[in-house]
JSON list of C-alpha atoms in Angstrom, two decimals:
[
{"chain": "A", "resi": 1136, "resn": "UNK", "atom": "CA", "xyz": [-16.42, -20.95, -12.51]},
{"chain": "A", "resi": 1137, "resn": "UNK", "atom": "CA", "xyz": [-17.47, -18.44, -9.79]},
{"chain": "A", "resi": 1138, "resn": "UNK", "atom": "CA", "xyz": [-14.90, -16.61, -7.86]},
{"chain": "A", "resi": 1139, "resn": "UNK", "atom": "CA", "xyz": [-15.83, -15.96, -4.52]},
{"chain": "A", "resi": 1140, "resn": "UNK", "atom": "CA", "xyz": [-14.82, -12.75, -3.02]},
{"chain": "A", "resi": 1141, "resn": "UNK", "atom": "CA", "xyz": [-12.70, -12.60, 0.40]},
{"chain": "A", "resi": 1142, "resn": "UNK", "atom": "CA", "xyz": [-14.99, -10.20, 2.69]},
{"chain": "A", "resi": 1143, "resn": "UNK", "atom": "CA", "xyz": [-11.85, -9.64, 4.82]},
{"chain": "A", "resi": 1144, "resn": "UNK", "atom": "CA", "xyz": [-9.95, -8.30, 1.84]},
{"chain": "A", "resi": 1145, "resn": "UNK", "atom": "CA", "xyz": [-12.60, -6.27, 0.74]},
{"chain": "A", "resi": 1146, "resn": "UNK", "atom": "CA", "xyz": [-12.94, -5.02, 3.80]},
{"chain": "A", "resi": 1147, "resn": "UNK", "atom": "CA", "xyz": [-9.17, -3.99, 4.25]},
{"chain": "A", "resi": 1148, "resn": "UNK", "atom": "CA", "xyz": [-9.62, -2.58, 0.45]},
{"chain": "A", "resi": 1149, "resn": "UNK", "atom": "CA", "xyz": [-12.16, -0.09, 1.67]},
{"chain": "A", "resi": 1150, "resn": "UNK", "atom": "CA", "xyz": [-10.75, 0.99, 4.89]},
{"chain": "A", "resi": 1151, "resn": "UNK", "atom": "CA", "xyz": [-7.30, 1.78, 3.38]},
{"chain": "A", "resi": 1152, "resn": "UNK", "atom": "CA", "xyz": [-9.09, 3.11, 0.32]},
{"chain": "A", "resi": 1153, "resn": "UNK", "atom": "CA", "xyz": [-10.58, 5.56, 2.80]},
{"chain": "A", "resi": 1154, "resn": "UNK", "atom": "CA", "xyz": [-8.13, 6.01, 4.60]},
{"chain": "A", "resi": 1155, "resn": "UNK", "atom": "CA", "xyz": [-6.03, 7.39, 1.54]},
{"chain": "A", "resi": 1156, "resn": "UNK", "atom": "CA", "xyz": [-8.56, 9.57, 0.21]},
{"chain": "A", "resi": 1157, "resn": "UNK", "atom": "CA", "xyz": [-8.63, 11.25, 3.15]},
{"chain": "A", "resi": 1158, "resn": "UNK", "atom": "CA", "xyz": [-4.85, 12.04, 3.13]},
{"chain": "A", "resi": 1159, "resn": "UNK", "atom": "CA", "xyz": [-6.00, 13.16, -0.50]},
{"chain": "A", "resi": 1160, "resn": "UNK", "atom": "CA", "xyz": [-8.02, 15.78, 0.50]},
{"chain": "A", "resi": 1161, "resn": "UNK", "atom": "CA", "xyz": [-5.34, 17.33, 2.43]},
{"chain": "A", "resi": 1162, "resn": "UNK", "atom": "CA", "xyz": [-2.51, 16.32, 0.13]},
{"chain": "A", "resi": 1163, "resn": "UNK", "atom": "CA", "xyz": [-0.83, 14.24, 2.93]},
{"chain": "A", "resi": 1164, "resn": "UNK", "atom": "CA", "xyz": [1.46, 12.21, 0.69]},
{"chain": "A", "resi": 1165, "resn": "UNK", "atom": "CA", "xyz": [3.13, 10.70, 3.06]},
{"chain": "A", "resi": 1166, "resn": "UNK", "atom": "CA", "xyz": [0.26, 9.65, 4.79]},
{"chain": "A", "resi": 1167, "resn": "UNK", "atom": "CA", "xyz": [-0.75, 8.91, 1.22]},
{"chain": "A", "resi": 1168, "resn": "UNK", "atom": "CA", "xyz": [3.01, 6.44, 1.10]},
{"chain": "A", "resi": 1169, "resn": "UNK", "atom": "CA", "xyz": [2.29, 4.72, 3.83]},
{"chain": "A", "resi": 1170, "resn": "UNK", "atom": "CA", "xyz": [-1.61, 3.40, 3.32]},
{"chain": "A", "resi": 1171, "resn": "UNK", "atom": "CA", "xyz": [-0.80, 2.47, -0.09]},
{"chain": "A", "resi": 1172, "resn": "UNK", "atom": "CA", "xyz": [2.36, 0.23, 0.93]},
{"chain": "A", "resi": 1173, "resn": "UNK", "atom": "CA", "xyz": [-0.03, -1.12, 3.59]},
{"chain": "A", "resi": 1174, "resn": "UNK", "atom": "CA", "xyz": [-1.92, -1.67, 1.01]},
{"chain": "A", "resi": 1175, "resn": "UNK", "atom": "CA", "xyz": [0.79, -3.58, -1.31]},
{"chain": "A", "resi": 1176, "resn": "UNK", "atom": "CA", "xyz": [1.70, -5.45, 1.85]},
{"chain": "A", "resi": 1177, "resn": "UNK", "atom": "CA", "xyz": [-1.69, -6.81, 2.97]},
{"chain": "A", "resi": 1178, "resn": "UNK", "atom": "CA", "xyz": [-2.99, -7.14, -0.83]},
{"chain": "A", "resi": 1179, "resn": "UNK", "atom": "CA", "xyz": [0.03, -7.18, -3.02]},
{"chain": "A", "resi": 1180, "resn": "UNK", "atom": "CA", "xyz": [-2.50, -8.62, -5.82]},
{"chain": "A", "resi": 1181, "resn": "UNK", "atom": "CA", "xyz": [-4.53, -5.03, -6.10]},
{"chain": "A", "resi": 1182, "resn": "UNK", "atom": "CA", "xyz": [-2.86, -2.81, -8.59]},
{"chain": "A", "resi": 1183, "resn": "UNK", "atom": "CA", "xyz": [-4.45, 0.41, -6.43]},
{"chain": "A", "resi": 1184, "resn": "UNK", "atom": "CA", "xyz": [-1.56, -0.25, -4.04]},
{"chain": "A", "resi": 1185, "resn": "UNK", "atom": "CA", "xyz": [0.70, 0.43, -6.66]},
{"chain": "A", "resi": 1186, "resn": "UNK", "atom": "CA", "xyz": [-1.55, 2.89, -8.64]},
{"chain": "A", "resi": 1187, "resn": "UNK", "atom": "CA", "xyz": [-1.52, 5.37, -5.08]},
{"chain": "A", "resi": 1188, "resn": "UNK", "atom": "CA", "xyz": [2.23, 4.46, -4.26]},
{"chain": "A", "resi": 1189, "resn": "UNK", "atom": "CA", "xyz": [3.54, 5.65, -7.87]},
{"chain": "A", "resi": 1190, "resn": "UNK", "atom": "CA", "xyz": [1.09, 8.93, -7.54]},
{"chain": "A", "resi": 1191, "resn": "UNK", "atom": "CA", "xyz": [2.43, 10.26, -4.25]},
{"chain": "A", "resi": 1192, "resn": "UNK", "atom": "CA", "xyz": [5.70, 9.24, -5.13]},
{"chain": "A", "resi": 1193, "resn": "UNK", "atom": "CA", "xyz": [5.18, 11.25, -8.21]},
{"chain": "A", "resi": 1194, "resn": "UNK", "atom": "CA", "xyz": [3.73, 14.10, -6.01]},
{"chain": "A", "resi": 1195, "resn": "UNK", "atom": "CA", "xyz": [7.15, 13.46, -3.84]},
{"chain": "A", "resi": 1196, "resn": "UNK", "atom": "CA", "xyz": [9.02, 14.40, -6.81]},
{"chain": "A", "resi": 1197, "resn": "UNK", "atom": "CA", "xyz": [10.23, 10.47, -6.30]},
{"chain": "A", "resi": 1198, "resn": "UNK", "atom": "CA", "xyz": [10.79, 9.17, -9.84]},
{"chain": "A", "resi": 1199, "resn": "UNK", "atom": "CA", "xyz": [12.15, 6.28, -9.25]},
{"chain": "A", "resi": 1200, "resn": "UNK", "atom": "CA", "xyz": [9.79, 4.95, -6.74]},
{"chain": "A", "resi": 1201, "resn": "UNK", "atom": "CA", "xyz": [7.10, 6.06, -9.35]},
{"chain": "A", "resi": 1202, "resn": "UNK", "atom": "CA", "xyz": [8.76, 4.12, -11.77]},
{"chain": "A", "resi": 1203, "resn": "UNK", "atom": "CA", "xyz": [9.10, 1.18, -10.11]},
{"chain": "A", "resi": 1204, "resn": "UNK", "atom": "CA", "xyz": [5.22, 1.72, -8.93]},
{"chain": "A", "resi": 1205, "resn": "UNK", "atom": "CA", "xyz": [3.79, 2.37, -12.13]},
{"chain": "A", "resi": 1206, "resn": "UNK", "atom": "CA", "xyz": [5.92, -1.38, -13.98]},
{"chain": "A", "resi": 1207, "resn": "UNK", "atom": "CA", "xyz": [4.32, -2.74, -11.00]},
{"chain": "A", "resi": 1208, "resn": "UNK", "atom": "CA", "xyz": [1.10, -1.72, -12.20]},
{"chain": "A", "resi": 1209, "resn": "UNK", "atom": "CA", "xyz": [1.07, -2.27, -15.40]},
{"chain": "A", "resi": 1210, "resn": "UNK", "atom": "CA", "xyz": [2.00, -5.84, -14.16]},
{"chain": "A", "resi": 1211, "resn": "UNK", "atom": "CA", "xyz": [-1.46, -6.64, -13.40]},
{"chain": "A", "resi": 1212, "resn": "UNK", "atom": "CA", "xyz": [-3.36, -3.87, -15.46]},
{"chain": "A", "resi": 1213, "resn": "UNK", "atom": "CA", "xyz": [-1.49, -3.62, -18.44]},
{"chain": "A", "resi": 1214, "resn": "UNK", "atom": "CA", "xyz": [-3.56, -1.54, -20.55]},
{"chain": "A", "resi": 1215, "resn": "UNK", "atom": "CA", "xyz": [-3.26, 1.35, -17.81]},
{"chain": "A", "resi": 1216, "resn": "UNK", "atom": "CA", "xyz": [-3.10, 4.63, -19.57]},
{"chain": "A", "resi": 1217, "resn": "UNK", "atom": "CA", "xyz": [-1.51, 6.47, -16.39]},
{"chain": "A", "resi": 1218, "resn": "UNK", "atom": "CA", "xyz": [1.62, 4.30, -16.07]},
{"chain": "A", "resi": 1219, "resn": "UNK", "atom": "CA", "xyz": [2.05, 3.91, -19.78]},
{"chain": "A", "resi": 1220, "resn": "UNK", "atom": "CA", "xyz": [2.01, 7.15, -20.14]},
{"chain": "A", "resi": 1221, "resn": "UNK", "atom": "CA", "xyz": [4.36, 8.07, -17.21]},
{"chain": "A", "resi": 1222, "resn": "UNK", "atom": "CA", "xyz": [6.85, 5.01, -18.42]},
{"chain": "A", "resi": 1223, "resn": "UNK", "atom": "CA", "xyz": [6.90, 7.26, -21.91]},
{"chain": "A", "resi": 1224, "resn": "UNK", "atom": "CA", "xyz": [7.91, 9.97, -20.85]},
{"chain": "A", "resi": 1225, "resn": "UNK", "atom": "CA", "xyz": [10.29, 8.69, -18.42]},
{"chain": "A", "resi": 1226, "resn": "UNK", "atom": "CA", "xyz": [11.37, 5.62, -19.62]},
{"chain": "A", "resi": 1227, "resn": "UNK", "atom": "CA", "xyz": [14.91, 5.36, -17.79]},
{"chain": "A", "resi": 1228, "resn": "UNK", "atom": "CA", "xyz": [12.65, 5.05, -14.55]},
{"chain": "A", "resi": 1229, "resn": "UNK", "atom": "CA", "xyz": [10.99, 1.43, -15.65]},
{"chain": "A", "resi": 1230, "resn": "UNK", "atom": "CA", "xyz": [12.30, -0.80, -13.17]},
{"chain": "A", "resi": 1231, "resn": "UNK", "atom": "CA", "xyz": [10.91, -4.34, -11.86]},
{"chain": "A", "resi": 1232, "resn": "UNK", "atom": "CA", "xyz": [13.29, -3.49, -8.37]},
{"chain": "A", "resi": 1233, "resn": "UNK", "atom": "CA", "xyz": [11.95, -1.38, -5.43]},
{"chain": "A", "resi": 1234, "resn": "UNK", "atom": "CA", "xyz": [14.54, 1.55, -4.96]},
{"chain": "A", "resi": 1235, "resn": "UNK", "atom": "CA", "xyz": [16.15, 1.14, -1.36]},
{"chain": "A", "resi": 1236, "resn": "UNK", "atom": "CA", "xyz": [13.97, 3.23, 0.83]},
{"chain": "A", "resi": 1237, "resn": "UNK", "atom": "CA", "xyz": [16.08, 4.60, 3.82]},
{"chain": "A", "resi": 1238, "resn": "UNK", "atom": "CA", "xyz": [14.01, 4.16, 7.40]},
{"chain": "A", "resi": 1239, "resn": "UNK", "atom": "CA", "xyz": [14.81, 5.49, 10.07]},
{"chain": "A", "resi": 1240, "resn": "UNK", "atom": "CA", "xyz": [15.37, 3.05, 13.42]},
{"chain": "A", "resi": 1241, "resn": "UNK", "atom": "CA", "xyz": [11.49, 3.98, 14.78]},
{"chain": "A", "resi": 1242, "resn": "UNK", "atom": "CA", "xyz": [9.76, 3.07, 10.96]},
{"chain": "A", "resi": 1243, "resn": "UNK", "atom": "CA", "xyz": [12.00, -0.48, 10.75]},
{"chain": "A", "resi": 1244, "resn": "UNK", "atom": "CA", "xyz": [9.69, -3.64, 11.48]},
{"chain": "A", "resi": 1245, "resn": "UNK", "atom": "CA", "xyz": [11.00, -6.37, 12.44]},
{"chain": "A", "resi": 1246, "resn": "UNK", "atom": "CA", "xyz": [9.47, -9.49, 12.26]},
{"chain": "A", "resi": 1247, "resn": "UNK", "atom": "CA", "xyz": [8.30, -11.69, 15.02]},
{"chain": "A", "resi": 1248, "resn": "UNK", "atom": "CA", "xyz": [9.51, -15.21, 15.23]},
{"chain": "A", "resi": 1249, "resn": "UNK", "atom": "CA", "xyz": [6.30, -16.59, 16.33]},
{"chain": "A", "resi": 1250, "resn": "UNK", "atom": "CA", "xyz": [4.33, -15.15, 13.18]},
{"chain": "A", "resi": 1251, "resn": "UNK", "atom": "CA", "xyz": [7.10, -15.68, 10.82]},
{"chain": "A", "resi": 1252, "resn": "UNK", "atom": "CA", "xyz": [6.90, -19.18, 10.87]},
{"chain": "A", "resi": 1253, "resn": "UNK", "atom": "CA", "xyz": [3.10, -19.60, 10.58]},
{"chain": "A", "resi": 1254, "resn": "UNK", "atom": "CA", "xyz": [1.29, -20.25, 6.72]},
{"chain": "A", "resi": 1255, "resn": "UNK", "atom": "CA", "xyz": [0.59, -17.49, 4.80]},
{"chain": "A", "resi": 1256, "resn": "UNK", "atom": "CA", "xyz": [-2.99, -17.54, 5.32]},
{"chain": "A", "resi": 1257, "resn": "UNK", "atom": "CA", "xyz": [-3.13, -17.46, 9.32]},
{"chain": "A", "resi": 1258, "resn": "UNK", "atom": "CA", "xyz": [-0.99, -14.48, 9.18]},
{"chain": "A", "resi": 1259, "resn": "UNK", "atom": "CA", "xyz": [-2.82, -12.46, 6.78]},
{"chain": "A", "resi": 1260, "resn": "UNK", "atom": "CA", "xyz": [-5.71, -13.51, 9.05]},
{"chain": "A", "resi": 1261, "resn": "UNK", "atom": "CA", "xyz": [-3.71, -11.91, 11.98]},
{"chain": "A", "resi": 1262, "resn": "UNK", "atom": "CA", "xyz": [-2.68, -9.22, 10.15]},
{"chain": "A", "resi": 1263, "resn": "UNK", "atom": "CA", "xyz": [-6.42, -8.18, 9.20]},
{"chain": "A", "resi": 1264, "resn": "UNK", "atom": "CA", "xyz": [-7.31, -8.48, 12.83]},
{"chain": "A", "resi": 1265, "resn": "UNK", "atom": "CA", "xyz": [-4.70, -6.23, 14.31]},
{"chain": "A", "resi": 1266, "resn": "UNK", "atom": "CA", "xyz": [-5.46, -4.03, 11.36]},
{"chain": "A", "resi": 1267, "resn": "UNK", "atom": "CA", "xyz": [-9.07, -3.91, 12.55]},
{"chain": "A", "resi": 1268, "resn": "UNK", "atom": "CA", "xyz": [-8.32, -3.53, 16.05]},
{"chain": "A", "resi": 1269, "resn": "UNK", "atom": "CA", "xyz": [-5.95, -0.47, 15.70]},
{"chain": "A", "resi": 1270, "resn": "UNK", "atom": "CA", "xyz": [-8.92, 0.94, 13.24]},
{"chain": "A", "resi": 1271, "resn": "UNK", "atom": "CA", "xyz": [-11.42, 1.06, 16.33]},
{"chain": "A", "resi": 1272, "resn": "UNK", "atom": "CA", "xyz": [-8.33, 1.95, 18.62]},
{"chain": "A", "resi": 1273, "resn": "UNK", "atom": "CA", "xyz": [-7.96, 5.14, 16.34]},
{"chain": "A", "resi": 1274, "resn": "UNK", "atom": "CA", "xyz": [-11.87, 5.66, 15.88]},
{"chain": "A", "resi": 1275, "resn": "UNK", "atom": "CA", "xyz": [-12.25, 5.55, 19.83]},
{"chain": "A", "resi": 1276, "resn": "UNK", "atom": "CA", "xyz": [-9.24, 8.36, 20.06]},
{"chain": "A", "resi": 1277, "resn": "UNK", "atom": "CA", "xyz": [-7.24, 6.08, 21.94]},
{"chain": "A", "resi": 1278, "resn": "UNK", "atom": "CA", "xyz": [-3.88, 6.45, 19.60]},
{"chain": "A", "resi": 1279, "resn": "UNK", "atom": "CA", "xyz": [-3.99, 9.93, 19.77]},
{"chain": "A", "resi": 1280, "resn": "UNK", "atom": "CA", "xyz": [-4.00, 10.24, 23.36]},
{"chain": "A", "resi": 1281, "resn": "UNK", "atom": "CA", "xyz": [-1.20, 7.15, 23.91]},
{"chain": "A", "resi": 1282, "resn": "UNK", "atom": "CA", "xyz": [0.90, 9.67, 21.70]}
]
């Protein structure tokens, strides 16, 4: 049985894999948070979401978000060494539930009617898209200068 590969996904895998390196290379960590939940969002099958999310968190001095991360993790790659070993030595911070993040007013999404109530596969097809389009939007400049 051959499993054929989504091109959108593994487009969206690259992009946000870029995307987080380069945070690395500055040690943005937040930057680092917020392209890995992207990541989790748009792909919540991909352990690197999680793998990135409980390292910055980690970074962040954010144990329990690490925690919760790294069980994630080892939820589809259960022979990873990295959250083993972090669940070892910190094994109060296992946890299958996401600690409550606080946002402020300007980070809160809320949903839009229209897209709620579509299948799961049109709106990950929208998603990618608008995804895409603010990619070239930021390539071009354009973000910087609406800001």
């Amino acid at each position: 049985m051959s499993s054929a590969k989504d091109p959108s996904k593994e487009l969206l895998n690259r992009e946000i894999s870029a995307r987080i390196r380069a945070a690395l290379e500055i040690k943005d960590w937040s930057k680092i948070e917020f392209w890995s939940r992207k990541w989790i969002q748009m792909d919540p099958t991909n352990p690197e979401g999680f793998k990135w999310l409980a390292r910055c968190s980690l970074a962040q001095n954010n144990l329990k978000m690490a925690g919760y991360a790294y069980s994630r993790l080892l939820d589809y790659d259960s022979k990873n060494a990295e959250a083993t070993k972090f669940l070892q030595d910190y094994p109060s911070f296992s946890t299958d539930e996401a600690p409550k993040q606080e946002a402020s007013k300007a980070e809160t999404i809320q949903p839009d009617q229209k897209i709620s109530n579509l299948v799961p596969d049109v709106r990950r097809k929208i998603s990618i898209k608008h995804f895409e389009l603010g990619s070239l939007y930021e390539e071009a400049g354009a973000l910087t200068k609406a800001s």
